[in-house]
Coordinates of C-alpha atoms and ligand atoms in Angstrom, one line a residue:
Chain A
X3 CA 1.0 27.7 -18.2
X4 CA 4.2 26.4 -17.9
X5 CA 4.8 23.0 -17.5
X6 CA 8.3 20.3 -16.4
X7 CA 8.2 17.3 -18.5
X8 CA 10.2 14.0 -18.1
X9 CA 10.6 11.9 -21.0
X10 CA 11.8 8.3 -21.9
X11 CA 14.2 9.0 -24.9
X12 CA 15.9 5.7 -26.9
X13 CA 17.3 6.0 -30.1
X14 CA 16.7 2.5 -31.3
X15 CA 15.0 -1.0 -30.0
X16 CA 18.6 -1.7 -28.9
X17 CA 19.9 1.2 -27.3
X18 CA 20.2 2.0 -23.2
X19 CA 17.5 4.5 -22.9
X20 CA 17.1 7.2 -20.2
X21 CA 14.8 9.8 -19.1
X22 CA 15.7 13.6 -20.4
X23 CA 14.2 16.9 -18.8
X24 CA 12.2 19.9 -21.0
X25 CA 10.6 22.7 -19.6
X26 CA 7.7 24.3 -21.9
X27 CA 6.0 27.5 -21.6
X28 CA 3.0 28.7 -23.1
X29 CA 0.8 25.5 -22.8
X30 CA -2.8 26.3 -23.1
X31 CA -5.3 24.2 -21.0
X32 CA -7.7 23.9 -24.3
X33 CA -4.6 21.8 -25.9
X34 CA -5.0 17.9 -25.9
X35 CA -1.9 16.4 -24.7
X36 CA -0.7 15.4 -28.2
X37 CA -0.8 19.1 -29.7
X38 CA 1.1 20.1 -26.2
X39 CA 4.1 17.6 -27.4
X40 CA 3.1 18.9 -31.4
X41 CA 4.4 22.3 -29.7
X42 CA 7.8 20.6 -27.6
X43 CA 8.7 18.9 -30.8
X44 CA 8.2 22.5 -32.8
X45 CA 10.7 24.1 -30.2
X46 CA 13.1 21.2 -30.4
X47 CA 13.1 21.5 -34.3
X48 CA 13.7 25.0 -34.1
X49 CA 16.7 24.7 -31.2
X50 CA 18.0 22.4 -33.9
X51 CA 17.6 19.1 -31.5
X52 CA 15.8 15.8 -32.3
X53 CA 12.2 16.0 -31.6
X54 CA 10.7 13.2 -29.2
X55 CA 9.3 10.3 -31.4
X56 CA 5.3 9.4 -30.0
X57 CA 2.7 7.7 -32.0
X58 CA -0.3 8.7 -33.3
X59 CA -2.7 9.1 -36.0
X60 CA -6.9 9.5 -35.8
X61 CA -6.5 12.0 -32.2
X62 CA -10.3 11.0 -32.0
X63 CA -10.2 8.2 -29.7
X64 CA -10.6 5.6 -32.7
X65 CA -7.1 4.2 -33.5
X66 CA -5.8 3.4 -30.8
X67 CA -1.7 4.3 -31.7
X68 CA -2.0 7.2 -29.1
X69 CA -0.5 4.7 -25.9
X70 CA 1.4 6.9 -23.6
X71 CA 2.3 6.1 -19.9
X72 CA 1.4 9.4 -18.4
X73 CA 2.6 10.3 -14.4
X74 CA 1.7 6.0 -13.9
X75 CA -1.3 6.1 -15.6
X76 CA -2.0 4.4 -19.4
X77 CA -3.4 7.6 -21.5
X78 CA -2.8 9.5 -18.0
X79 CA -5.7 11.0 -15.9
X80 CA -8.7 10.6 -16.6
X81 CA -11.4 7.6 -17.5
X82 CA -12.4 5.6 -20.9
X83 CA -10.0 8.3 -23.1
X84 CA -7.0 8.2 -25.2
X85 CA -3.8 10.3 -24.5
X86 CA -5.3 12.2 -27.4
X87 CA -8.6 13.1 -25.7
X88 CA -6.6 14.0 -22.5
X89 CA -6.4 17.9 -22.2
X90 CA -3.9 20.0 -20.8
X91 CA -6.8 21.3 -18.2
X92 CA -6.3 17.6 -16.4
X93 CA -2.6 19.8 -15.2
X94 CA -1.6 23.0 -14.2
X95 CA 1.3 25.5 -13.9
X96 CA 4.6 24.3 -12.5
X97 CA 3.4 20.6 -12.9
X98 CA 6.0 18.2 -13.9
X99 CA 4.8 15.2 -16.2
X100 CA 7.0 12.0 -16.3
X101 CA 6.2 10.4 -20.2
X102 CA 7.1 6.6 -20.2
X103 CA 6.3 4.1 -23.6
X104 CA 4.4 0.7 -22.2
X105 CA 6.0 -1.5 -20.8
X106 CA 5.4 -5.0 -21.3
X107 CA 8.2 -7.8 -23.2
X108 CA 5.1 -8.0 -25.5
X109 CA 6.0 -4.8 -26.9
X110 CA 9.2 -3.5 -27.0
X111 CA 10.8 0.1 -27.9
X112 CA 11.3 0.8 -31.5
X113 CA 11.7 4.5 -30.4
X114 CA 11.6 7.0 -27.5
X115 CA 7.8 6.8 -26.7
X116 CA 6.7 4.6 -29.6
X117 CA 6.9 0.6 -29.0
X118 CA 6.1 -1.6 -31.1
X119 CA 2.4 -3.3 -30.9
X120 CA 2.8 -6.1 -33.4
X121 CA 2.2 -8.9 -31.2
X122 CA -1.7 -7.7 -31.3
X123 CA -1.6 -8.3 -34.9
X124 CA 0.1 -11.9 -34.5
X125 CA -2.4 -12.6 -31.7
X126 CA -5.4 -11.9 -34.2
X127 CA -3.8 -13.4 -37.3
X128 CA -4.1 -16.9 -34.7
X129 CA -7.7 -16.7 -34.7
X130 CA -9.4 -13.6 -34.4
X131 CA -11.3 -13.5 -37.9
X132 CA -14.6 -15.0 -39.2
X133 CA -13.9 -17.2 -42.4
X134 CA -16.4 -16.0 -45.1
X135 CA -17.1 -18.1 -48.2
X136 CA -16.9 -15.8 -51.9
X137 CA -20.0 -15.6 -53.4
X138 CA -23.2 -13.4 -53.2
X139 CA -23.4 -11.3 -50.0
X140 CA -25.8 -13.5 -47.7
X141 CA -28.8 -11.7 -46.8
X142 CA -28.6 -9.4 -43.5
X143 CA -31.5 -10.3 -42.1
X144 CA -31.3 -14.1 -42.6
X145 CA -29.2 -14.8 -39.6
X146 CA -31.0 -14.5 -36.5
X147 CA -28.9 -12.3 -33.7
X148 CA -30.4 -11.9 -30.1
X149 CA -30.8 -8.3 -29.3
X150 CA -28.5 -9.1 -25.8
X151 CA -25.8 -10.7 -27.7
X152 CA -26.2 -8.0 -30.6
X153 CA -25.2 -5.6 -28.3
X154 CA -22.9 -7.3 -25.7
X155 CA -20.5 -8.3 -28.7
X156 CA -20.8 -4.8 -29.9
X157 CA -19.5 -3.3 -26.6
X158 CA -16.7 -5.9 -27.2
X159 CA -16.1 -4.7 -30.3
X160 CA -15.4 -1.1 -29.3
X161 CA -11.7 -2.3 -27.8
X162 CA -9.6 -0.7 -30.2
X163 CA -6.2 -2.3 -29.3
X164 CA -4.0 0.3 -27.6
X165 CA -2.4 -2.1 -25.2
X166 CA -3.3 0.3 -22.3
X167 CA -4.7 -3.0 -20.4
X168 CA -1.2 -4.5 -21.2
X169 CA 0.4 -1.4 -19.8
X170 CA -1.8 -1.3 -16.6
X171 CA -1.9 -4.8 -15.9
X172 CA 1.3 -6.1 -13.1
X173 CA 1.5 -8.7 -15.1
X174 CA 1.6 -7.7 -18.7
X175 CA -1.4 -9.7 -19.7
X176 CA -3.2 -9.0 -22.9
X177 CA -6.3 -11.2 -21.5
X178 CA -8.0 -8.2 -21.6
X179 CA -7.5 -7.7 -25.2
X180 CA -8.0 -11.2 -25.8
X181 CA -11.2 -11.2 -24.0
X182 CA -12.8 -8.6 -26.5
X183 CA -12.5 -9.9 -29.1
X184 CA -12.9 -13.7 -28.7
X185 CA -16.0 -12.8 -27.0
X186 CA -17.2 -10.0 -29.9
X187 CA -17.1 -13.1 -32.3
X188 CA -17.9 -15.9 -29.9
X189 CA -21.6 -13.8 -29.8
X190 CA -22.5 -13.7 -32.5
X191 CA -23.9 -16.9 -34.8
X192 CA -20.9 -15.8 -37.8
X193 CA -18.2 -16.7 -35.6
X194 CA -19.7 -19.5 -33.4
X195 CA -18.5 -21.9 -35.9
X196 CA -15.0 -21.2 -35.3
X197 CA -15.4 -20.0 -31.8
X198 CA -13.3 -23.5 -29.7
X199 CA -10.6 -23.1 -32.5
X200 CA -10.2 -19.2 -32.0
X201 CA -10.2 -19.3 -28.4
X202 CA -7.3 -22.2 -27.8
X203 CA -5.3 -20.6 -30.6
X204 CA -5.2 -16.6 -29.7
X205 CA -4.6 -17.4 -25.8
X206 CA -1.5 -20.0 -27.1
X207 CA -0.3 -16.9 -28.9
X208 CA -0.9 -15.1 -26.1
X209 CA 1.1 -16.9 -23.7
X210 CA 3.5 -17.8 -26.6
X211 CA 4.9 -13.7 -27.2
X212 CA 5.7 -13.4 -23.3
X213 CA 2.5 -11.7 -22.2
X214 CA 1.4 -12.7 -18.6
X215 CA -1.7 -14.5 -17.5
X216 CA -4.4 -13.0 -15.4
X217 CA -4.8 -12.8 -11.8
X218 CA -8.2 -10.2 -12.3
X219 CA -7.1 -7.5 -10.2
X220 CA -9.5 -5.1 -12.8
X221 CA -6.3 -3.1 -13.7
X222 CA -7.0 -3.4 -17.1
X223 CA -10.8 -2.6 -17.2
X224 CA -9.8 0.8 -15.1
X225 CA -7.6 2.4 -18.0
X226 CA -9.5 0.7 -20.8
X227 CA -10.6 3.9 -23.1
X228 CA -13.1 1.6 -24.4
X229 CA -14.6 0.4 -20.9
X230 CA -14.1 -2.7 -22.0
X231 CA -15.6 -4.9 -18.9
X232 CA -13.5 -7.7 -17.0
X233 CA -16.8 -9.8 -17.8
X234 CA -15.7 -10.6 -21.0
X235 CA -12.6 -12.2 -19.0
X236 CA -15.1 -14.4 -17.8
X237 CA -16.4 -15.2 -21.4
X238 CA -12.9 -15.8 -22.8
X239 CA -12.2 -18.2 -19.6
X240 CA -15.5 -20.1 -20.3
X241 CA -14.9 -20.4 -24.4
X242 CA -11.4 -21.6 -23.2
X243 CA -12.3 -24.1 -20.4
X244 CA -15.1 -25.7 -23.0
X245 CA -13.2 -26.1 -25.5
X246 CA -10.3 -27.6 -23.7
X247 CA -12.2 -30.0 -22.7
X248 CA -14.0 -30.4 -25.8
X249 CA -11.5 -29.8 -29.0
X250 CA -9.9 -32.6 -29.8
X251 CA -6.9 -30.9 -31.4
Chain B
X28 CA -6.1 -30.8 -23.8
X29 CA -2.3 -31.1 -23.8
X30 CA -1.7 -27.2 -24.1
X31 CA -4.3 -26.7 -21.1
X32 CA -1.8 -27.1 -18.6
X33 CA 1.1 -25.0 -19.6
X34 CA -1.5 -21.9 -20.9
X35 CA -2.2 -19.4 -19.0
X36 CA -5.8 -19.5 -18.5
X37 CA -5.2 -23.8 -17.7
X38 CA -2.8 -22.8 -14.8
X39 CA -5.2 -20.6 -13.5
X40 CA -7.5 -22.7 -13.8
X41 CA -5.7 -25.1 -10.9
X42 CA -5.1 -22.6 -9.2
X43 CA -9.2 -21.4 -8.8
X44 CA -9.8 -25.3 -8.3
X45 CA -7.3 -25.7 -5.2
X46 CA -8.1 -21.8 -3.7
X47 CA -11.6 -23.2 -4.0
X48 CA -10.7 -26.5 -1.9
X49 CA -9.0 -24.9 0.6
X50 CA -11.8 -22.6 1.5
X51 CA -13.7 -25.2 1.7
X52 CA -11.4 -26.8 4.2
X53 CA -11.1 -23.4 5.8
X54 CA -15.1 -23.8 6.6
X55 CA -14.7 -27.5 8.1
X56 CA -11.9 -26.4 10.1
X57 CA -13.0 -23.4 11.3
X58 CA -16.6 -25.0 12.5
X59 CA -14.8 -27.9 14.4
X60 CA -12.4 -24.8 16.0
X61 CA -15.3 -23.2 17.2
X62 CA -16.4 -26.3 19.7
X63 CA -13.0 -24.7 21.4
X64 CA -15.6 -21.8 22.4
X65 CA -18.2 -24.2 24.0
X66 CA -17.6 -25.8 27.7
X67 CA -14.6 -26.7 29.4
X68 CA -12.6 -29.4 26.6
X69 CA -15.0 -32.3 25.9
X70 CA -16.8 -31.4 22.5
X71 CA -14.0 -30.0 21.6
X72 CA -12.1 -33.3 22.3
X73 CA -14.8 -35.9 21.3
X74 CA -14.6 -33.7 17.6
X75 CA -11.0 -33.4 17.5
X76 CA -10.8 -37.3 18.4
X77 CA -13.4 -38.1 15.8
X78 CA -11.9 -36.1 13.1
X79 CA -8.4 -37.8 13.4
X80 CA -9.5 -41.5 13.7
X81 CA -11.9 -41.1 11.3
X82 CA -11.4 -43.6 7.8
X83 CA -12.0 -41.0 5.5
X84 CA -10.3 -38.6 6.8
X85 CA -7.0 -40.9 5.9
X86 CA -7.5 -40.2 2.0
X87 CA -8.6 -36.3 3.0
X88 CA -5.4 -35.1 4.4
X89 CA -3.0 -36.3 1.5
X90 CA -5.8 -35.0 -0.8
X91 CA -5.7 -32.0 1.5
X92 CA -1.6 -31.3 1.5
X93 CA -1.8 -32.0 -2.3
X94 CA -4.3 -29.5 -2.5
X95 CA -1.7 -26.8 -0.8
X96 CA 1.1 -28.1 -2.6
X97 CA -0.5 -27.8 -5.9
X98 CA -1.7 -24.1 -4.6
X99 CA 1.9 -23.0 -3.7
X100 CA 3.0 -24.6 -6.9
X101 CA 1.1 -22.8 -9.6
X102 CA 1.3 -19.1 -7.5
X103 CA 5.1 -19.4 -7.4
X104 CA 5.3 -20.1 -11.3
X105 CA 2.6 -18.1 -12.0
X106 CA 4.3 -15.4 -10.3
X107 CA 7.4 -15.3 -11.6
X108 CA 6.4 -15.8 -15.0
X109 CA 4.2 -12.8 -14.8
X110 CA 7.5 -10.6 -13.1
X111 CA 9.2 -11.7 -16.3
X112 CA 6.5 -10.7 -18.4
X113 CA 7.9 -6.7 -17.5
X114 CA 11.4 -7.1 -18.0
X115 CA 11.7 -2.7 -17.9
X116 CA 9.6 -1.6 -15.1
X117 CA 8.1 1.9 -15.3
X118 CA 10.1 4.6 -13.2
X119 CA 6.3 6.3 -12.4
X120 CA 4.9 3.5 -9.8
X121 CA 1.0 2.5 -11.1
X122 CA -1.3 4.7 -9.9
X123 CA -4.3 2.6 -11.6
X124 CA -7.3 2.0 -9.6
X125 CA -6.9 -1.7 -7.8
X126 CA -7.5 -3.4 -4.8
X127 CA -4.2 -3.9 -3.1
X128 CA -4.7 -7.1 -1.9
X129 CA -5.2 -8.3 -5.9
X130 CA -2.0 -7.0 -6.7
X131 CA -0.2 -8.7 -3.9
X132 CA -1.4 -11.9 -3.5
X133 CA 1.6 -13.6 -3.3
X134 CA 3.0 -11.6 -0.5
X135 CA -0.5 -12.3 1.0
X136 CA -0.2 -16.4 0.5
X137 CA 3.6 -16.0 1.7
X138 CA 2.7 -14.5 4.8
X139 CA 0.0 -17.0 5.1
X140 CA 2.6 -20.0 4.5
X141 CA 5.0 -19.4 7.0
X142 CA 2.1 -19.0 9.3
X143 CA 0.8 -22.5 8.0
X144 CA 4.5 -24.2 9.2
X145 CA 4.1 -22.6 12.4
X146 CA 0.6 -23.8 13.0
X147 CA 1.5 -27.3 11.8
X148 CA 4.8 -27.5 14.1
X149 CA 2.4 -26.5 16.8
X150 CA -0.2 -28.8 17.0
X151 CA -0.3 -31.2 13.4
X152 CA 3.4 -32.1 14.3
X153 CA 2.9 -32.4 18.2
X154 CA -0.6 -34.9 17.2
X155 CA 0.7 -36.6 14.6
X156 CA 4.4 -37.7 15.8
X157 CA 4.5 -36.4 18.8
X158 CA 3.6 -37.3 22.3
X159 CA 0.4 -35.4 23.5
X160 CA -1.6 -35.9 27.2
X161 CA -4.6 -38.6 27.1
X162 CA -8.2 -37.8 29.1
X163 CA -10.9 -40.0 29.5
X164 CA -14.5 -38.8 30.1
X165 CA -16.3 -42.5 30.6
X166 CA -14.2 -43.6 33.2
X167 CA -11.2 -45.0 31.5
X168 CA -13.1 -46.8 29.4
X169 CA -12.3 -44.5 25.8
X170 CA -8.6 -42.5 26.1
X171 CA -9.0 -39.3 23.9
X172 CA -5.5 -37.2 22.7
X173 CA -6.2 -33.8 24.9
X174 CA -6.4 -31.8 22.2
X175 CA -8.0 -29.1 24.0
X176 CA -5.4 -28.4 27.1
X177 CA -2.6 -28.4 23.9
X178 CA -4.3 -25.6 22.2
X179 CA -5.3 -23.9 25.3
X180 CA -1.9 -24.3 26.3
X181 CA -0.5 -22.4 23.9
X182 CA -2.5 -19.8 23.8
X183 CA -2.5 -19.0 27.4
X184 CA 1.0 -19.3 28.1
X185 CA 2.5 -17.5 25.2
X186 CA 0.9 -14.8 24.4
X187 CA 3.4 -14.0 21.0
X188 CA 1.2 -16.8 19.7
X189 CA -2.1 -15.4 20.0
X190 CA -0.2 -12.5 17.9
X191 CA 0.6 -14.9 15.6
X192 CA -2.2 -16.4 15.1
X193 CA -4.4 -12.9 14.8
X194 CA -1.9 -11.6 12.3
X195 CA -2.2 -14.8 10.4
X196 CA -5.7 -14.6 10.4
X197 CA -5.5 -11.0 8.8
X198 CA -3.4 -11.9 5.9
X199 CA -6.1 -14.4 5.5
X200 CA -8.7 -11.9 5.8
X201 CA -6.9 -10.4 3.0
X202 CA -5.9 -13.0 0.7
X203 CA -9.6 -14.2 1.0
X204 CA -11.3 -10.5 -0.1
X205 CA -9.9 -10.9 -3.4
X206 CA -9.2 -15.0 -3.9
X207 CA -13.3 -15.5 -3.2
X208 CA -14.7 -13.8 -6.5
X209 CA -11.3 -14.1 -8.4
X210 CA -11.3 -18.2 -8.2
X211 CA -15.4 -17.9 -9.8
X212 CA -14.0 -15.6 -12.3
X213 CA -11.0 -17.9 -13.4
X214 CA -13.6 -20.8 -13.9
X215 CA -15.8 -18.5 -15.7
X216 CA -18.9 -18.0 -13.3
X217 CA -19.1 -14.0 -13.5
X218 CA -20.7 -11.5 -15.9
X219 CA -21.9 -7.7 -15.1
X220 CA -24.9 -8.9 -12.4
X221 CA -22.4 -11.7 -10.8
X222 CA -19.5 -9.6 -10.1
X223 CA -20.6 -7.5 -7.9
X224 CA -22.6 -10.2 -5.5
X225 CA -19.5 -12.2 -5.8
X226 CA -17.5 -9.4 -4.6
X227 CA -19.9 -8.9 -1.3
X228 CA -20.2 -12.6 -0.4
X229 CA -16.2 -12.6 -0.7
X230 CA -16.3 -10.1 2.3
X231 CA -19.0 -11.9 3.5
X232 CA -16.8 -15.3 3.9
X233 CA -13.8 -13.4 4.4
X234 CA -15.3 -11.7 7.4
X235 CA -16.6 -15.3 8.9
X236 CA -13.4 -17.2 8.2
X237 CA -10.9 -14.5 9.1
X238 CA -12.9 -13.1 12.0
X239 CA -13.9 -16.7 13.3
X240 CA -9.7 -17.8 13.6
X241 CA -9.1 -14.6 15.1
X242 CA -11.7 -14.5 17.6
X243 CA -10.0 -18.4 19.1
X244 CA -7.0 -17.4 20.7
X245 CA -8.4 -13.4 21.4
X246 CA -11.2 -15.7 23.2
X247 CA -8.2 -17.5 25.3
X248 CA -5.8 -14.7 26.0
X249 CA -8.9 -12.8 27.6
X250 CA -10.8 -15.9 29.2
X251 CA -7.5 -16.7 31.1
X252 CA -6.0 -13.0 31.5
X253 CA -9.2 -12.2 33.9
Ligands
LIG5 C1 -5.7 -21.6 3.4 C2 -4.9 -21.1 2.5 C3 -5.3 -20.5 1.2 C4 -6.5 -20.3 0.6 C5 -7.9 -20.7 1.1 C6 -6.3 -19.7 -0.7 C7 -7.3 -19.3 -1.6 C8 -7.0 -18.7 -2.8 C9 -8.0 -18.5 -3.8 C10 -9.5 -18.9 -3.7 C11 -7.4 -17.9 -4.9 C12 -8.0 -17.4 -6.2 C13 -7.7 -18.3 -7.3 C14 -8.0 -17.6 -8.6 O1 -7.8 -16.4 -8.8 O2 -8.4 -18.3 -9.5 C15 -6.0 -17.7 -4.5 C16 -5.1 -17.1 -5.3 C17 -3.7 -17.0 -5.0 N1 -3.1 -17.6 -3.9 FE1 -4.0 -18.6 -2.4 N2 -4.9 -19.5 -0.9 C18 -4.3 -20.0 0.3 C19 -2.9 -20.1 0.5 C20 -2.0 -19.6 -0.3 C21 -0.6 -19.7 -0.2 C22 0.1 -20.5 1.0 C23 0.0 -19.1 -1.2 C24 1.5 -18.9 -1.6 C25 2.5 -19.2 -1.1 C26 -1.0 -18.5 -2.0 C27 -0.8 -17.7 -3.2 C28 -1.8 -17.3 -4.0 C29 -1.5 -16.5 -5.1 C30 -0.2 -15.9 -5.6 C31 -2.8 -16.3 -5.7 C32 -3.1 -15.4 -7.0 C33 -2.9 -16.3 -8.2 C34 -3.5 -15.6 -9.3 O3 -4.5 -14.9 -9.2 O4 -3.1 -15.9 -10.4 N3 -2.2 -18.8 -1.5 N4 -5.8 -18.3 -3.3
LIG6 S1 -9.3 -4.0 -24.2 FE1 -9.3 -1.7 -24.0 S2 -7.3 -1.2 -23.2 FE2 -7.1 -3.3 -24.1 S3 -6.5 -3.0 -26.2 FE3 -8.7 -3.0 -26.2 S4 -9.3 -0.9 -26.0 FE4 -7.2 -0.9 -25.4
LIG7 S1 -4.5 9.0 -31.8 FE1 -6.0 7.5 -32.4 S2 -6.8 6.9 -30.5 FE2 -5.5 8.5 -29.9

């Protein structure tokens, strides 16, 4: 099939920006969406133009570097996936795709379609670790872990940090992100001890690199491709409350 | 403790605790509105009478404006702090799966604002500083404001204000759907089971309220139109 795409193309962070028009024939509908801009880039190379720059790495669903805003969806149509799972069978012939990077001052541009996602890494260097003492490896089985919690802080664990809730959220808020893993750790006994402490510092760094604050219209949980649930908004908003009120820091 | 009210999740917070107020208030209000319904003025009087002579009711109405002020505060910062949060908006508008109402809550609570300065001007104003008709019901023995023929009033003889009023009460409606179950979820009170009852007794009290304010002056425009 043949397809009309619309892409965001900036050189550098600082550059203007602006949206440039390719036509592509010969898409097949078994081709994920990355190996359908694998094959633009290809007929740039070989026009002798510069090939559109777009992230990625794993194209199983598992890294999360895949974020692209696809006709005003995060990863595009399609539930709990990654623009590398999406197929070219989600479009068909004569469509016209408009590609956009996220959007959020949290993350700005480094290039075309990739922007940069560093802030995720400064939110979890504020807090979103277990502290571990050297030593022998404690003994698995030693710590008690309900079988609820065991698998509630699992499900939390699957976020893999591709901003899409940033990018689908009106306000920019990373609270989703936040959420997962404050809660992952806050569920399990390993990370109770620092729970208060991780919870005040990650949402200050939140609020601290421009990202907005909630107002739970579910955005988030909609284009998560983890599912990640708006209940562990809930969590995070309890941890935080209590230990408000409770840290005296 | 210090952070809590510049962070995100403390502003909220206020925000949940006032919304939360106020629909409360919304409940009094509305069952004291309903007497209107009942007989010919005299409940509606003696409770109107009772309600703005009463001693607590002196420390309730600052608490009460406070509660609004506080409410209009924290969505106006909150607000624009969260427009500023996407400096580059997206040429593609979001096609993501939300309720509409969640994403324009402000619009919602404007809407519901001006209404409020109309309402107040109407009748809060008119009470309050202005000069309003007395009844008696024992004989001259206990003058009572006339509440009633002032709300009646207006209703009957400008119909625009019944509009008013109805639109008012469908912004409200609105606001209400998604402000119920989002001010337990800003406090924390929500997990998978939660949600979705939260959700239906939002409706639920959305319905009530919403319908209850609406059904006031549709009850007037079609008890004095016949
Ligand atoms: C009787 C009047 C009102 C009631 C009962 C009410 C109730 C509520 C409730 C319960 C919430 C949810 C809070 C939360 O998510 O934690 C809310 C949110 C909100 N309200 Fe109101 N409200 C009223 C009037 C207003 C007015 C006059 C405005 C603005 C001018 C306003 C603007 C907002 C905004 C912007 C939000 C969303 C804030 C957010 O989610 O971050 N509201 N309201
Ligand atoms: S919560 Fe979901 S959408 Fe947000 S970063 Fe994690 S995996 Fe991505
Ligand atoms: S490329 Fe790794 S999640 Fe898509």
């Amino acid at each position: 099939m043949k397809i009309k795409l619309n892409i965001w193309k900036q050189e550098n962070p600082k550059a203007k920006g602006r949206f440039e028009k390719f036509e592509l024939d010969g898409v097949a509908e078994e081709m994920s969406f990355l190996e359908m801009l694998d094959s633009l880039n290809e007929k740039l190379i070989k026009e002798g133009q510069i090939p559109v720059a777009f992230e990625h790495d794993c194209r199983e669903g598992i890294c999360g570097s895949c974020g692209l805003y696809i006709n005003g969806r995060p990863h595009g149509p399609g539930d709990e996936i990654g623009t590398c799972q999406l197929h070219m069978r989600a479009f068909k012939d004569g469509d016209s795709i408009t590609i956009e990077p996220w959007r959020a001052k949290g993350f700005p541009v480094i290039k075309d379609l990739i922007v940069d996602r560093n802030a995720f890494d400064k939110i979890m260097s504020a807090g979103g670790f277990v502290s571990v003492d050297t030593g022998q490896a404690a003994d698995g089985n030693a710590i008690l872990i309900s079988k609820i919690a065991a698998d509630k802080a699992f499900d939390a664990a699957a976020c893999i940090g591709c901003g899409a809730c940033v990018a689908a959220c009106k306000n920019s808020s990373a609270t989703l992100f936040v959420a997962a893993k404050v809660s992952q750790l806050a569920l399990l006994p390993q990370g109770k001890v620092e729970a208060k402490r991780r919870a005040l510092n990650m949402i200050a760094k939140m609020d601290e690199l421009g990202f907005g604050s909630c107002t739970n219209t579910g955005a988030c949980e909609a284009e998560c491709p983890k599912g990640i649930s708006i209940d562990y908004i809930a969590m995070l908003n309890r941890e935080y409350l209590c230990a408000s009120f409770s840290e005296a820091e | 403790m210090s952070k809590f009210f510049t962070s995100s999740i403390g502003q909220k917070f206020f925000m949940s605790i006032t919304g939360l107020f106020l629909m409360l208030f919304l409940l009094v209000h509305l069952t004291i509105n309903s007497l209107l319904l009942f007989g010919d003025g005299e409940i509606f009087n003696m409770a109107a009478n009772f309600m703005s002579s009463n001693p607590i009711m002196k420390v309730i109405e600052p608490v009460l404006a406070i509660g609004f002020i506080l409410h209009i505060f924290y969505a106006s910062y909150i607000t624009l702090k969260n427009m500023m949060a996407r400096p580059f908006k997206y040429k593609v508008a979001n096609k993501t799966d939300a309720s509409w109402a969640s994403k324009n809550m402000y619009i919602l609570g404007g809407v519901i604002f001006i209404f409020l300065v109309i309402h107040l001007a109407n009748f809060f104003w008119k009470i309050k500083f202005g000069t309003i008709a007395s009844i008696s019901y024992d004989g001259g023995e206990t003058e009572l404001h006339d509440v009633y023929s002032l709300v009646s009033g207006v209703f009957k003889i400008w119909w625009w204000y019944d509009v008013i009023y109805i639109v008012g009460a469908i912004f409200l409606f609105l606001h209400l759907t998604h402000g119920f179950w989002s001010a337990f979820q800003t406090i924390g009170w929500d997990n998978d089971k939660w949600i979705y009852r939260l959700k239906i007794i939002s409706y639920i009290y959305a319905i009530i309220v919403a319908g209850g304010f609406a059904f006031i002056p549709l009850f007037f425009l079609i008890k004095y139109a016949i």
